[in-house]
Amino acid sequence: MGSPTRSPRAAATVGLAAIGIALGAALSTGSVAAADVRSASARYQDTVASSSAASSRRSNRETPTVAAIRRASPSVVNLHGHKTVRQAVSSIGGAAPDVARQVNGMGTGVVIDPRGYVVTNYHVVEDVFEINVTLQDGSTTTADLVVSDPASDLALVKLRGSGPFPTIPRGHSNDLMVGEPVIAIGNAFGYVHTSTVGIVSALHRDIPVNETQSYRDLIQTSAGINPGNSGGPLLNIDGEMIGLNVAVRVGAQQIAFAIPIDQVLDTVTEMVSRHNDRRFVIGMNGTSEQDGGLRIVGLSKGGSAQLGGLQTGDRIMKINEDNIDTELQYALAVLDAEPGQKLRMEFQRDEETYETFVATLPATAASADPIASLAWQVIGVAVRPAGDAFTRRMNSQLKTSYRGGLLITDVRPGSAADQQSLRSGDVLLGIHSWQTSSLGDLAEILQHPEIRQGPNAKFYIVRRDQTLFGHMQLAAQPTTTRR
């Protein structure tokens, strides 16, 4: 048996008893005067008082900012590596040749899933041959790029290692207040885990970068953000991530910007979902529920989800061992699968819990989604549900109450959508007098007799912070002849 460990209070009691025994023995022999007894007692009381005062001072110093940094720091990682850049140099009597040189790249990332999925800025990992990672405890590993989107300047990488890794507590960015305190953590100028504080200076900033890229709906902050902070978290005073630090205003002080967390998660979910769709097909669409789970809102006829016994309205609670509460968790759980693998799904129907197995059909062998095929043929767009967070943010900005929308992810050249200059990132709100708040809505609209004839249809979209409308000549659908 090991030696029992005494509590500090027990130790103090034992100490008092020892003093009493020693003093009693000394007095009985007449070797210690009464003044010595008072002196020993006073010294003990001074020690106790000093310890109590030190504890009180430390308690006063542990502010909400200290607690917030302590809470979030374990999930912040530092990314660094080498990338090749090319620059032109002057040449006598001819064109300037390109010269390649190696530069050090550095930035920050945030763990959003215990399996080691890290979100960061695309420009942090762009063209980096090997992504080296330093964790908060000083240990090092490497990471692999999973998906990226240069237009939104976001990327998802996965840490190598068994995990589980600590994840960032996540807040929301739809209720931020100008003036509330914020904290930035990052790899500023290579100084790992540098923390700075400031306030939310402004909201809904649109910042152009160049002719082809711009940031939209950013958070402006006065927190100190420097080169190397890119991809790191902007925290609220509770230590929850409310944004991803992305840019600074060159030549200005205390003007920096972060992508709102709701926008980050929506974009990363879309990136992962597109990646999954290119690898295999399950034939299911869902939306997150406030009390947990993913509610199925659409199934492909003959798809593997339907063949597995799932129905519209079922609520997916688990995939293999992963709890599913958001569309991102569903996308990441499916991301780990291989084409042809069967996923164990736990779902609820009528308050009862069931289990089924759903195969991931390889994309080349899977039957096409009829709704997707119709949208591509008739309108010329690929779409997916915009998501609850996106819809809330859109309604807040536009002062509207749309039930949802379909995010356009691709446009077919020469199609009706292309002729009307629709583009990826637009949100389709409605056609004619009908809302397109879900894939189910779109299916009903495209199968309506008026639409099947290929009319000149009015459409509504949201682009950035504006609601726009126009007219497009939809493609007529072939008539089915019965024999």
CSV table of C-alpha atoms in Angstrom, one decimal:
chain,number,residue,atom,x,y,z
A,1,MET,CA,0.0,0.0,0.0
A,2,GLY,CA,1.2,3.5,-0.8
A,3,SER,CA,1.5,6.2,1.9
A,4,PRO,CA,-1.8,8.1,2.4
A,5,THR,CA,-1.7,11.8,1.4
A,6,ARG,CA,-2.8,14.3,4.0
A,7,SER,CA,-4.8,17.4,3.1
A,8,PRO,CA,-3.2,20.9,3.8
A,9,ARG,CA,-5.7,21.3,6.6
A,10,ALA,CA,-4.7,18.0,8.2
A,11,ALA,CA,-1.1,19.0,7.9
A,12,ALA,CA,-1.8,22.3,9.7
A,13,THR,CA,-3.6,20.5,12.5
A,14,VAL,CA,-0.7,18.1,12.9
A,15,GLY,CA,1.7,21.0,13.0
A,16,LEU,CA,-0.2,22.8,15.7
A,17,ALA,CA,-0.3,19.5,17.8
A,18,ALA,CA,3.5,19.2,17.4
A,19,ILE,CA,4.1,22.7,18.6
A,20,GLY,CA,1.8,22.1,21.6
A,21,ILE,CA,3.6,18.9,22.5
A,22,ALA,CA,7.1,20.5,22.2
A,23,LEU,CA,6.1,23.5,24.2
A,24,GLY,CA,4.4,21.4,26.9
A,25,ALA,CA,7.6,19.3,27.2
A,26,ALA,CA,9.8,22.4,27.5
A,27,LEU,CA,7.6,24.1,30.1
A,28,SER,CA,7.5,20.9,32.2
A,29,THR,CA,11.2,21.1,32.4
A,30,GLY,CA,11.3,24.8,32.9
A,31,SER,CA,13.6,25.3,29.9
A,32,VAL,CA,11.3,27.7,27.9
A,33,ALA,CA,10.0,31.0,29.1
A,34,ALA,CA,6.5,32.3,28.5
A,35,ALA,CA,7.8,34.9,26.1
A,36,ASP,CA,9.3,32.1,23.9
A,37,VAL,CA,5.9,30.5,23.8
A,38,ARG,CA,4.2,33.7,22.6
A,39,SER,CA,7.0,34.2,20.0
A,40,ALA,CA,6.6,30.7,18.5
A,41,SER,CA,2.8,31.1,18.4
A,42,ALA,CA,3.1,34.6,16.7
A,43,ARG,CA,5.5,33.2,14.1
A,44,TYR,CA,3.1,30.5,13.2
A,45,GLN,CA,0.2,33.0,12.9
A,46,ASP,CA,2.3,35.2,10.7
A,47,THR,CA,3.0,32.3,8.4
A,48,VAL,CA,-0.7,31.5,8.1
A,49,ALA,CA,-1.6,35.1,7.5
A,50,SER,CA,1.1,35.5,4.9
A,51,SER,CA,0.0,32.4,3.0
A,52,SER,CA,-3.6,33.6,3.1
A,53,ALA,CA,-2.7,37.1,1.8
A,54,ALA,CA,-0.6,35.5,-1.1
A,55,SER,CA,-3.6,33.3,-2.1
A,56,SER,CA,-5.9,36.3,-2.0
A,57,ARG,CA,-3.6,38.4,-4.2
A,58,ARG,CA,-3.3,35.6,-6.7
A,59,SER,CA,-7.1,35.2,-6.8
A,60,ASN,CA,-7.4,39.0,-7.6
A,61,ARG,CA,-5.0,38.6,-10.4
A,62,GLU,CA,-6.8,35.7,-12.1
A,63,THR,CA,-9.1,37.9,-14.2
A,64,PRO,CA,-11.5,36.7,-16.8
A,65,THR,CA,-8.9,37.3,-19.5
A,66,VAL,CA,-6.4,35.0,-17.7
A,67,ALA,CA,-9.2,32.3,-17.5
A,68,ALA,CA,-10.1,32.8,-21.2
A,69,ILE,CA,-6.5,32.4,-22.4
A,70,ARG,CA,-6.0,29.4,-20.2
A,71,ARG,CA,-9.2,27.7,-21.5
A,72,ALA,CA,-8.4,28.2,-25.2
A,73,SER,CA,-4.6,27.9,-25.4
A,74,PRO,CA,-4.3,24.1,-25.5
A,75,SER,CA,-6.2,24.0,-28.8
A,76,VAL,CA,-4.1,26.6,-30.6
A,77,VAL,CA,-1.2,25.3,-32.7
A,78,ASN,CA,1.6,26.9,-34.5
A,79,LEU,CA,2.1,26.1,-38.2
A,80,HIS,CA,5.4,26.6,-40.0
A,81,GLY,CA,7.3,25.3,-43.0
A,82,HIS,CA,9.1,26.2,-46.2
A,83,LYS,CA,7.5,27.4,-49.4
A,84,THR,CA,9.0,28.2,-52.8
A,85,VAL,CA,8.3,31.6,-54.3
A,86,ARG,CA,9.4,33.0,-57.7
A,87,GLN,CA,10.4,36.6,-58.3
A,88,ALA,CA,11.7,38.4,-61.4
A,89,VAL,CA,15.3,39.8,-61.3
A,90,SER,CA,16.8,42.3,-63.6
A,91,SER,CA,18.7,41.0,-66.6
A,92,ILE,CA,21.0,43.0,-68.9
A,93,GLY,CA,19.9,42.9,-72.5
A,94,GLY,CA,16.9,40.6,-72.1
A,95,ALA,CA,13.7,39.6,-70.2
A,96,ALA,CA,13.9,39.2,-66.5
A,97,PRO,CA,14.1,35.4,-65.7
A,98,ASP,CA,12.2,33.9,-62.8
A,99,VAL,CA,14.3,33.0,-59.8
A,100,ALA,CA,13.0,30.5,-57.2
A,101,ARG,CA,13.9,30.9,-53.6
A,102,GLN,CA,12.9,29.3,-50.3
A,103,VAL,CA,11.1,31.4,-47.7
A,104,ASN,CA,9.9,30.5,-44.2
A,105,GLY,CA,6.1,30.5,-43.8
A,106,MET,CA,4.4,30.7,-40.4
A,107,GLY,CA,1.0,31.0,-39.1
A,108,THR,CA,-1.5,29.7,-36.6
A,109,GLY,CA,-4.2,27.0,-36.5
A,110,VAL,CA,-7.1,26.0,-34.3
A,111,VAL,CA,-8.1,22.4,-33.5
A,112,ILE,CA,-11.9,22.0,-34.1
A,113,ASP,CA,-12.2,18.3,-33.8
A,114,PRO,CA,-10.4,15.9,-31.3
A,115,ARG,CA,-9.2,13.7,-34.2
A,116,GLY,CA,-6.8,16.5,-35.1
A,117,TYR,CA,-8.7,18.6,-37.7
A,118,VAL,CA,-7.3,22.1,-37.7
A,119,VAL,CA,-8.8,25.2,-39.4
A,120,THR,CA,-6.4,27.9,-40.6
A,121,ASN,CA,-6.0,30.4,-43.4
A,122,TYR,CA,-5.3,29.1,-46.9
A,123,HIS,CA,-2.4,31.6,-47.4
A,124,VAL,CA,-0.7,30.0,-44.3
A,125,VAL,CA,-0.4,26.6,-45.9
A,126,GLU,CA,-0.4,27.6,-49.6
A,127,ASP,CA,2.5,25.9,-51.5
A,128,VAL,CA,4.0,24.6,-48.2
A,129,PHE,CA,5.8,21.3,-49.0
A,130,GLU,CA,5.6,20.0,-45.4
A,131,ILE,CA,3.4,21.5,-42.7
A,132,ASN,CA,5.3,21.4,-39.4
A,133,VAL,CA,3.2,21.9,-36.2
A,134,THR,CA,4.2,22.9,-32.7
A,135,LEU,CA,1.6,22.2,-30.0
A,136,GLN,CA,1.1,24.2,-26.8
A,137,ASP,CA,3.1,21.8,-24.7
A,138,GLY,CA,6.1,22.1,-27.0
A,139,SER,CA,5.7,18.8,-28.8
A,140,THR,CA,5.9,18.7,-32.5
A,141,THR,CA,4.3,16.9,-35.4
A,142,THR,CA,3.3,17.4,-39.0
A,143,ALA,CA,0.0,17.9,-40.7
A,144,ASP,CA,-1.6,17.0,-44.1
A,145,LEU,CA,-3.7,19.4,-46.1
A,146,VAL,CA,-7.3,18.0,-46.4
A,147,VAL,CA,-9.3,20.7,-48.2
A,148,SER,CA,-8.9,24.3,-49.0
A,149,ASP,CA,-10.8,27.3,-50.6
A,150,PRO,CA,-8.6,30.1,-51.8
A,151,ALA,CA,-11.6,32.4,-52.4
A,152,SER,CA,-12.5,32.4,-48.7
A,153,ASP,CA,-8.9,32.0,-47.6
A,154,LEU,CA,-9.7,28.9,-45.5
A,155,ALA,CA,-8.1,25.5,-45.2
A,156,LEU,CA,-8.5,22.4,-43.2
A,157,VAL,CA,-5.5,20.3,-42.2
A,158,LYS,CA,-5.2,17.2,-40.1
A,159,LEU,CA,-2.5,16.6,-37.5
A,160,ARG,CA,-0.6,13.4,-37.6
A,161,GLY,CA,-0.8,11.5,-34.3
A,162,SER,CA,-3.3,9.4,-32.4
A,163,GLY,CA,-5.0,12.1,-30.3
A,164,PRO,CA,-7.4,13.0,-29.0
A,165,PHE,CA,-6.4,16.6,-29.3
A,166,PRO,CA,-7.9,19.4,-27.2
A,167,THR,CA,-10.5,21.4,-29.1
A,168,ILE,CA,-11.4,25.1,-29.1
A,169,PRO,CA,-14.6,26.1,-27.2
A,170,ARG,CA,-16.8,27.7,-29.9
A,171,GLY,CA,-19.1,30.7,-29.5
A,172,HIS,CA,-21.2,32.5,-32.1
A,173,SER,CA,-20.6,35.6,-34.1
A,174,ASN,CA,-24.2,36.7,-34.7
A,175,ASP,CA,-24.6,38.4,-31.4
A,176,LEU,CA,-21.3,40.3,-31.1
A,177,MET,CA,-21.3,43.8,-29.6
A,178,VAL,CA,-19.1,46.7,-30.6
A,179,GLY,CA,-16.9,47.4,-27.6
A,180,GLU,CA,-16.9,44.0,-26.0
A,181,PRO,CA,-13.4,42.7,-25.1
A,182,VAL,CA,-11.7,40.2,-27.3
A,183,ILE,CA,-8.4,38.2,-27.2
A,184,ALA,CA,-6.1,37.0,-30.0
A,185,ILE,CA,-3.7,34.1,-29.7
A,186,GLY,CA,-1.1,33.3,-32.3
A,187,ASN,CA,2.4,32.9,-33.6
A,188,ALA,CA,3.2,36.6,-33.9
A,189,PHE,CA,6.5,37.1,-35.6
A,190,GLY,CA,7.4,33.6,-34.6
A,191,TYR,CA,6.8,34.2,-30.9
A,192,VAL,CA,4.6,31.2,-30.2
A,193,HIS,CA,1.4,31.5,-28.2
A,194,THR,CA,1.5,35.3,-28.0
A,195,SER,CA,-1.7,36.7,-26.5
A,196,THR,CA,-3.1,40.2,-27.1
A,197,VAL,CA,-6.3,41.9,-26.0
A,198,GLY,CA,-8.5,44.6,-27.5
A,199,ILE,CA,-12.2,45.2,-28.3
A,200,VAL,CA,-14.6,44.6,-31.2
A,201,SER,CA,-14.1,47.9,-33.1
A,202,ALA,CA,-16.7,47.3,-35.8
A,203,LEU,CA,-18.7,44.6,-37.5
A,204,HIS,CA,-19.6,43.7,-41.1
A,205,ARG,CA,-16.5,45.0,-42.7
A,206,ASP,CA,-15.8,44.1,-46.4
A,207,ILE,CA,-12.1,44.3,-47.3
A,208,PRO,CA,-10.9,44.0,-50.9
A,209,VAL,CA,-7.6,42.1,-51.3
A,210,ASN,CA,-7.1,42.2,-55.1
A,211,GLU,CA,-9.2,42.0,-58.3
A,212,THR,CA,-10.2,38.4,-57.7
A,213,GLN,CA,-10.4,38.2,-53.9
A,214,SER,CA,-12.1,40.1,-51.1
A,215,TYR,CA,-13.1,39.3,-47.5
A,216,ARG,CA,-16.7,39.9,-46.6
A,217,ASP,CA,-18.5,40.6,-43.3
A,218,LEU,CA,-15.3,40.7,-41.2
A,219,ILE,CA,-15.0,41.6,-37.5
A,220,GLN,CA,-12.7,44.6,-37.0
A,221,THR,CA,-10.7,44.5,-33.7
A,222,SER,CA,-8.1,46.5,-31.9
A,223,ALA,CA,-6.3,43.4,-30.6
A,224,GLY,CA,-2.7,43.3,-31.7
A,225,ILE,CA,-2.5,41.0,-34.7
A,226,ASN,CA,0.8,40.6,-36.5
A,227,PRO,CA,2.4,38.4,-39.2
A,228,GLY,CA,2.1,34.9,-37.9
A,229,ASN,CA,-1.3,35.5,-36.2
A,230,SER,CA,-3.1,34.5,-39.4
A,231,GLY,CA,-5.3,31.5,-38.8
A,232,GLY,CA,-5.4,31.9,-35.0
A,233,PRO,CA,-8.5,32.4,-32.9
A,234,LEU,CA,-10.2,35.6,-31.8
A,235,LEU,CA,-11.8,34.9,-28.5
A,236,ASN,CA,-14.5,36.4,-26.4
A,237,ILE,CA,-14.1,37.0,-22.7
A,238,ASP,CA,-15.4,33.5,-22.0
A,239,GLY,CA,-12.6,31.9,-24.0
A,240,GLU,CA,-14.8,30.9,-26.9
A,241,MET,CA,-13.7,31.3,-30.5
A,242,ILE,CA,-15.7,34.0,-32.2
A,243,GLY,CA,-13.5,34.6,-35.3
A,244,LEU,CA,-10.4,33.5,-37.2
A,245,ASN,CA,-7.7,36.2,-37.4
A,246,VAL,CA,-7.0,36.9,-41.0
A,247,ALA,CA,-5.6,40.4,-41.9
A,248,VAL,CA,-4.1,43.7,-40.7
A,249,ARG,CA,-4.3,47.1,-42.1
A,250,VAL,CA,-0.7,47.9,-43.3
A,251,GLY,CA,0.6,51.1,-41.8
A,252,ALA,CA,-2.2,51.4,-39.3
A,253,GLN,CA,-2.2,50.6,-35.6
A,254,GLN,CA,-4.9,48.6,-33.8
A,255,ILE,CA,-6.8,47.9,-37.0
A,256,ALA,CA,-7.1,44.1,-37.7
A,257,PHE,CA,-9.7,41.8,-39.0
A,258,ALA,CA,-11.1,38.3,-38.3
A,259,ILE,CA,-13.5,36.0,-40.2
A,260,PRO,CA,-16.6,35.4,-38.0
A,261,ILE,CA,-16.8,31.9,-36.6
A,262,ASP,CA,-20.3,31.2,-38.0
A,263,GLN,CA,-18.9,32.0,-41.5
A,264,VAL,CA,-15.8,29.9,-40.9
A,265,LEU,CA,-17.8,26.8,-39.9
A,266,ASP,CA,-20.3,27.2,-42.8
A,267,THR,CA,-17.5,27.4,-45.3
A,268,VAL,CA,-15.5,24.5,-43.8
A,269,THR,CA,-18.6,22.4,-43.8
A,270,GLU,CA,-19.2,23.1,-47.4
A,271,MET,CA,-15.6,22.4,-48.3
A,272,VAL,CA,-15.6,19.0,-46.6
A,273,SER,CA,-19.0,18.1,-48.0
A,274,ARG,CA,-17.9,18.9,-51.6
A,275,HIS,CA,-14.7,16.8,-51.0
A,276,ASN,CA,-16.9,13.9,-49.7
A,277,ASP,CA,-19.2,14.2,-52.7
A,278,ARG,CA,-16.3,13.8,-55.1
A,279,ARG,CA,-15.2,10.6,-53.3
A,280,PHE,CA,-18.4,8.8,-52.7
A,281,VAL,CA,-22.2,9.2,-52.5
A,282,ILE,CA,-24.5,8.4,-49.6
A,283,GLY,CA,-27.6,10.1,-50.9
A,284,MET,CA,-28.7,12.1,-47.9
A,285,ASN,CA,-29.0,15.8,-46.8
A,286,GLY,CA,-29.6,17.0,-43.3
A,287,THR,CA,-29.8,20.0,-41.0
A,288,SER,CA,-28.7,20.3,-37.4
A,289,GLU,CA,-31.3,20.3,-34.6
A,290,GLN,CA,-31.0,22.6,-31.6
A,291,ASP,CA,-31.4,19.7,-29.2
A,292,GLY,CA,-28.8,17.6,-31.0
A,293,GLY,CA,-28.6,15.3,-34.0
A,294,LEU,CA,-28.9,15.8,-37.7
A,295,ARG,CA,-32.4,15.8,-39.1
A,296,ILE,CA,-32.7,14.2,-42.6
A,297,VAL,CA,-34.4,16.6,-45.0
A,298,GLY,CA,-33.7,14.9,-48.3
A,299,LEU,CA,-32.9,11.4,-49.6
A,300,SER,CA,-31.9,10.3,-53.1
A,301,LYS,CA,-34.2,7.7,-54.5
A,302,GLY,CA,-32.3,4.4,-54.6
A,303,GLY,CA,-29.4,5.9,-52.7
A,304,SER,CA,-27.5,4.0,-50.1
A,305,ALA,CA,-29.1,6.0,-47.2
A,306,GLN,CA,-32.6,5.0,-48.4
A,307,LEU,CA,-31.5,1.4,-49.0
A,308,GLY,CA,-30.2,1.4,-45.4
A,309,GLY,CA,-33.8,2.1,-44.2
A,310,LEU,CA,-33.4,5.8,-43.4
A,311,GLN,CA,-36.4,8.1,-44.0
A,312,THR,CA,-36.9,11.8,-44.2
A,313,GLY,CA,-37.4,13.2,-40.7
A,314,ASP,CA,-35.1,10.6,-39.0
A,315,ARG,CA,-32.5,12.2,-36.8
A,316,ILE,CA,-29.0,10.9,-37.0
A,317,MET,CA,-27.4,10.8,-33.5
A,318,LYS,CA,-24.2,8.9,-34.1
A,319,ILE,CA,-21.9,7.7,-36.9
A,320,ASN,CA,-19.7,4.9,-35.8
A,321,GLU,CA,-18.5,6.3,-32.4
A,322,ASP,CA,-18.9,10.0,-33.2
A,323,ASN,CA,-21.8,12.0,-31.8
A,324,ILE,CA,-23.5,14.1,-34.5
A,325,ASP,CA,-24.8,17.5,-33.4
A,326,THR,CA,-23.9,19.7,-36.4
A,327,GLU,CA,-23.6,19.4,-40.2
A,328,LEU,CA,-19.8,19.9,-39.7
A,329,GLN,CA,-19.6,16.9,-37.3
A,330,TYR,CA,-21.5,14.8,-39.9
A,331,ALA,CA,-19.2,15.9,-42.7
A,332,LEU,CA,-16.1,15.2,-40.6
A,333,ALA,CA,-17.4,11.8,-39.5
A,334,VAL,CA,-18.0,10.8,-43.1
A,335,LEU,CA,-14.7,12.3,-44.2
A,336,ASP,CA,-12.9,9.5,-42.3
A,337,ALA,CA,-14.7,6.8,-44.3
A,338,GLU,CA,-13.3,5.1,-47.4
A,339,PRO,CA,-15.3,4.5,-50.6
A,340,GLY,CA,-17.2,1.2,-50.3
A,341,GLN,CA,-17.1,1.3,-46.5
A,342,LYS,CA,-20.2,0.7,-44.4
A,343,LEU,CA,-21.0,3.3,-41.7
A,344,ARG,CA,-22.9,2.4,-38.6
A,345,MET,CA,-25.6,5.0,-38.0
A,346,GLU,CA,-27.6,5.4,-34.8
A,347,PHE,CA,-30.8,7.4,-35.4
A,348,GLN,CA,-34.1,8.3,-33.8
A,349,ARG,CA,-37.6,7.9,-35.2
A,350,ASP,CA,-40.7,8.6,-33.2
A,351,GLU,CA,-38.7,8.8,-30.0
A,352,GLU,CA,-37.3,5.4,-30.6
A,353,THR,CA,-33.6,4.7,-31.3
A,354,TYR,CA,-32.5,2.4,-34.1
A,355,GLU,CA,-29.3,1.3,-35.8
A,356,THR,CA,-28.5,0.7,-39.4
A,357,PHE,CA,-25.5,0.4,-41.8
A,358,VAL,CA,-25.1,2.7,-44.8
A,359,ALA,CA,-22.6,2.1,-47.5
A,360,THR,CA,-20.5,4.8,-49.1
A,361,LEU,CA,-20.9,4.1,-52.8
A,362,PRO,CA,-17.9,5.2,-54.9
A,363,ALA,CA,-18.8,8.3,-56.8
A,364,THR,CA,-18.2,6.7,-60.2
A,365,ALA,CA,-20.5,3.8,-59.4
A,366,ALA,CA,-23.2,5.8,-57.6
A,367,SER,CA,-26.4,6.8,-59.4
A,368,ALA,CA,-26.8,10.5,-59.9
A,369,ASP,CA,-29.0,12.5,-57.4
A,370,PRO,CA,-32.2,13.3,-59.4
A,371,ILE,CA,-32.6,16.7,-57.8
A,372,ALA,CA,-29.0,17.6,-58.5
A,373,SER,CA,-29.3,16.4,-62.1
A,374,LEU,CA,-32.5,18.5,-62.7
A,375,ALA,CA,-31.0,21.6,-61.2
A,376,TRP,CA,-27.9,21.2,-63.4
A,377,GLN,CA,-30.0,20.5,-66.5
A,378,VAL,CA,-32.8,23.0,-66.1
A,379,ILE,CA,-31.1,25.9,-64.3
A,380,GLY,CA,-27.4,25.1,-64.7
A,381,VAL,CA,-26.4,25.2,-61.0
A,382,ALA,CA,-25.0,22.9,-58.4
A,383,VAL,CA,-26.5,23.8,-55.0
A,384,ARG,CA,-26.5,22.7,-51.4
A,385,PRO,CA,-28.5,24.0,-48.3
A,386,ALA,CA,-27.0,27.3,-47.0
A,387,GLY,CA,-27.2,26.1,-43.4
A,388,ASP,CA,-28.9,27.5,-40.3
A,389,ALA,CA,-26.0,29.7,-39.2
A,390,PHE,CA,-25.7,31.3,-42.7
A,391,THR,CA,-29.5,31.9,-42.8
A,392,ARG,CA,-29.5,33.5,-39.3
A,393,ARG,CA,-26.6,35.8,-40.3
A,394,MET,CA,-28.3,36.7,-43.7
A,395,ASN,CA,-31.6,37.5,-42.0
A,396,SER,CA,-29.8,39.6,-39.4
A,397,GLN,CA,-27.9,41.6,-42.1
A,398,LEU,CA,-30.8,42.1,-44.5
A,399,LYS,CA,-33.5,42.5,-41.8
A,400,THR,CA,-35.5,39.6,-43.4
A,401,SER,CA,-37.1,36.4,-42.3
A,402,TYR,CA,-36.1,33.9,-45.0
A,403,ARG,CA,-36.6,30.3,-44.0
A,404,GLY,CA,-33.3,29.4,-45.8
A,405,GLY,CA,-31.7,29.2,-49.2
A,406,LEU,CA,-29.6,27.1,-51.5
A,407,LEU,CA,-25.9,28.0,-51.8
A,408,ILE,CA,-24.7,27.9,-55.4
A,409,THR,CA,-21.4,25.9,-55.6
A,410,ASP,CA,-21.0,25.7,-59.3
A,411,VAL,CA,-22.5,27.1,-62.5
A,412,ARG,CA,-22.7,25.3,-65.9
A,413,PRO,CA,-21.2,27.3,-68.7
A,414,GLY,CA,-23.8,28.4,-71.3
A,415,SER,CA,-26.7,27.6,-69.0
A,416,ALA,CA,-29.6,29.9,-68.0
A,417,ALA,CA,-27.8,30.6,-64.7
A,418,ASP,CA,-24.6,31.5,-66.6
A,419,GLN,CA,-26.4,33.8,-69.0
A,420,GLN,CA,-27.8,35.7,-66.0
A,421,SER,CA,-24.3,35.9,-64.4
A,422,LEU,CA,-25.1,33.8,-61.4
A,423,ARG,CA,-21.9,32.6,-59.7
A,424,SER,CA,-20.6,30.4,-56.9
A,425,GLY,CA,-21.4,32.0,-53.5
A,426,ASP,CA,-24.8,33.3,-54.5
A,427,VAL,CA,-27.8,32.1,-52.5
A,428,LEU,CA,-30.8,31.1,-54.4
A,429,LEU,CA,-33.9,32.3,-52.5
A,430,GLY,CA,-36.7,31.5,-54.8
A,431,ILE,CA,-38.1,30.9,-58.3
A,432,HIS,CA,-41.4,32.4,-59.4
A,433,SER,CA,-43.4,32.9,-56.2
A,434,TRP,CA,-41.9,29.8,-54.4
A,435,GLN,CA,-39.1,29.8,-51.9
A,436,THR,CA,-36.1,27.5,-52.4
A,437,SER,CA,-35.3,27.1,-48.7
A,438,SER,CA,-34.4,23.4,-49.1
A,439,LEU,CA,-33.5,20.8,-51.7
A,440,GLY,CA,-37.1,19.4,-51.2
A,441,ASP,CA,-38.5,22.8,-52.2
A,442,LEU,CA,-36.3,22.9,-55.3
A,443,ALA,CA,-37.4,19.4,-56.3
A,444,GLU,CA,-41.1,20.3,-56.1
A,445,ILE,CA,-40.5,23.5,-58.1
A,446,LEU,CA,-38.6,21.8,-60.9
A,447,GLN,CA,-41.3,19.1,-61.2
A,448,HIS,CA,-44.1,21.6,-61.3
A,449,PRO,CA,-46.0,21.5,-64.6
A,450,GLU,CA,-45.4,25.3,-65.2
A,451,ILE,CA,-41.6,24.8,-64.8
A,452,ARG,CA,-41.4,21.6,-66.8
A,453,GLN,CA,-42.4,23.6,-69.9
A,454,GLY,CA,-39.3,25.8,-69.6
A,455,PRO,CA,-40.8,29.3,-68.9
A,456,ASN,CA,-39.1,32.6,-68.5
A,457,ALA,CA,-38.9,32.4,-64.7
A,458,LYS,CA,-38.2,35.2,-62.2
A,459,PHE,CA,-35.6,34.3,-59.6
A,460,TYR,CA,-34.3,35.8,-56.4
A,461,ILE,CA,-30.7,35.6,-55.0
A,462,VAL,CA,-28.7,37.0,-52.2
A,463,ARG,CA,-25.2,38.2,-53.2
A,464,ARG,CA,-23.0,39.6,-50.4
A,465,ASP,CA,-25.4,42.0,-48.5
A,466,GLN,CA,-28.0,42.5,-51.3
A,467,THR,CA,-31.1,40.8,-52.5
A,468,LEU,CA,-31.2,40.7,-56.3
A,469,PHE,CA,-33.7,39.4,-58.9
A,470,GLY,CA,-33.8,38.7,-62.6
A,471,HIS,CA,-35.4,36.5,-65.3
A,472,MET,CA,-34.0,33.4,-66.9
A,473,GLN,CA,-35.2,31.1,-69.6
A,474,LEU,CA,-35.3,27.7,-68.0
A,475,ALA,CA,-34.6,24.6,-70.1
A,476,ALA,CA,-37.7,22.6,-71.0
A,477,GLN,CA,-37.7,19.1,-69.6
A,478,PRO,CA,-38.5,16.0,-71.8
A,479,THR,CA,-42.0,14.6,-71.5
A,480,THR,CA,-42.3,11.1,-70.3
A,481,THR,CA,-44.5,8.9,-72.6
A,482,ARG,CA,-46.3,5.9,-71.2
A,483,ARG,CA,-46.9,2.8,-73.3
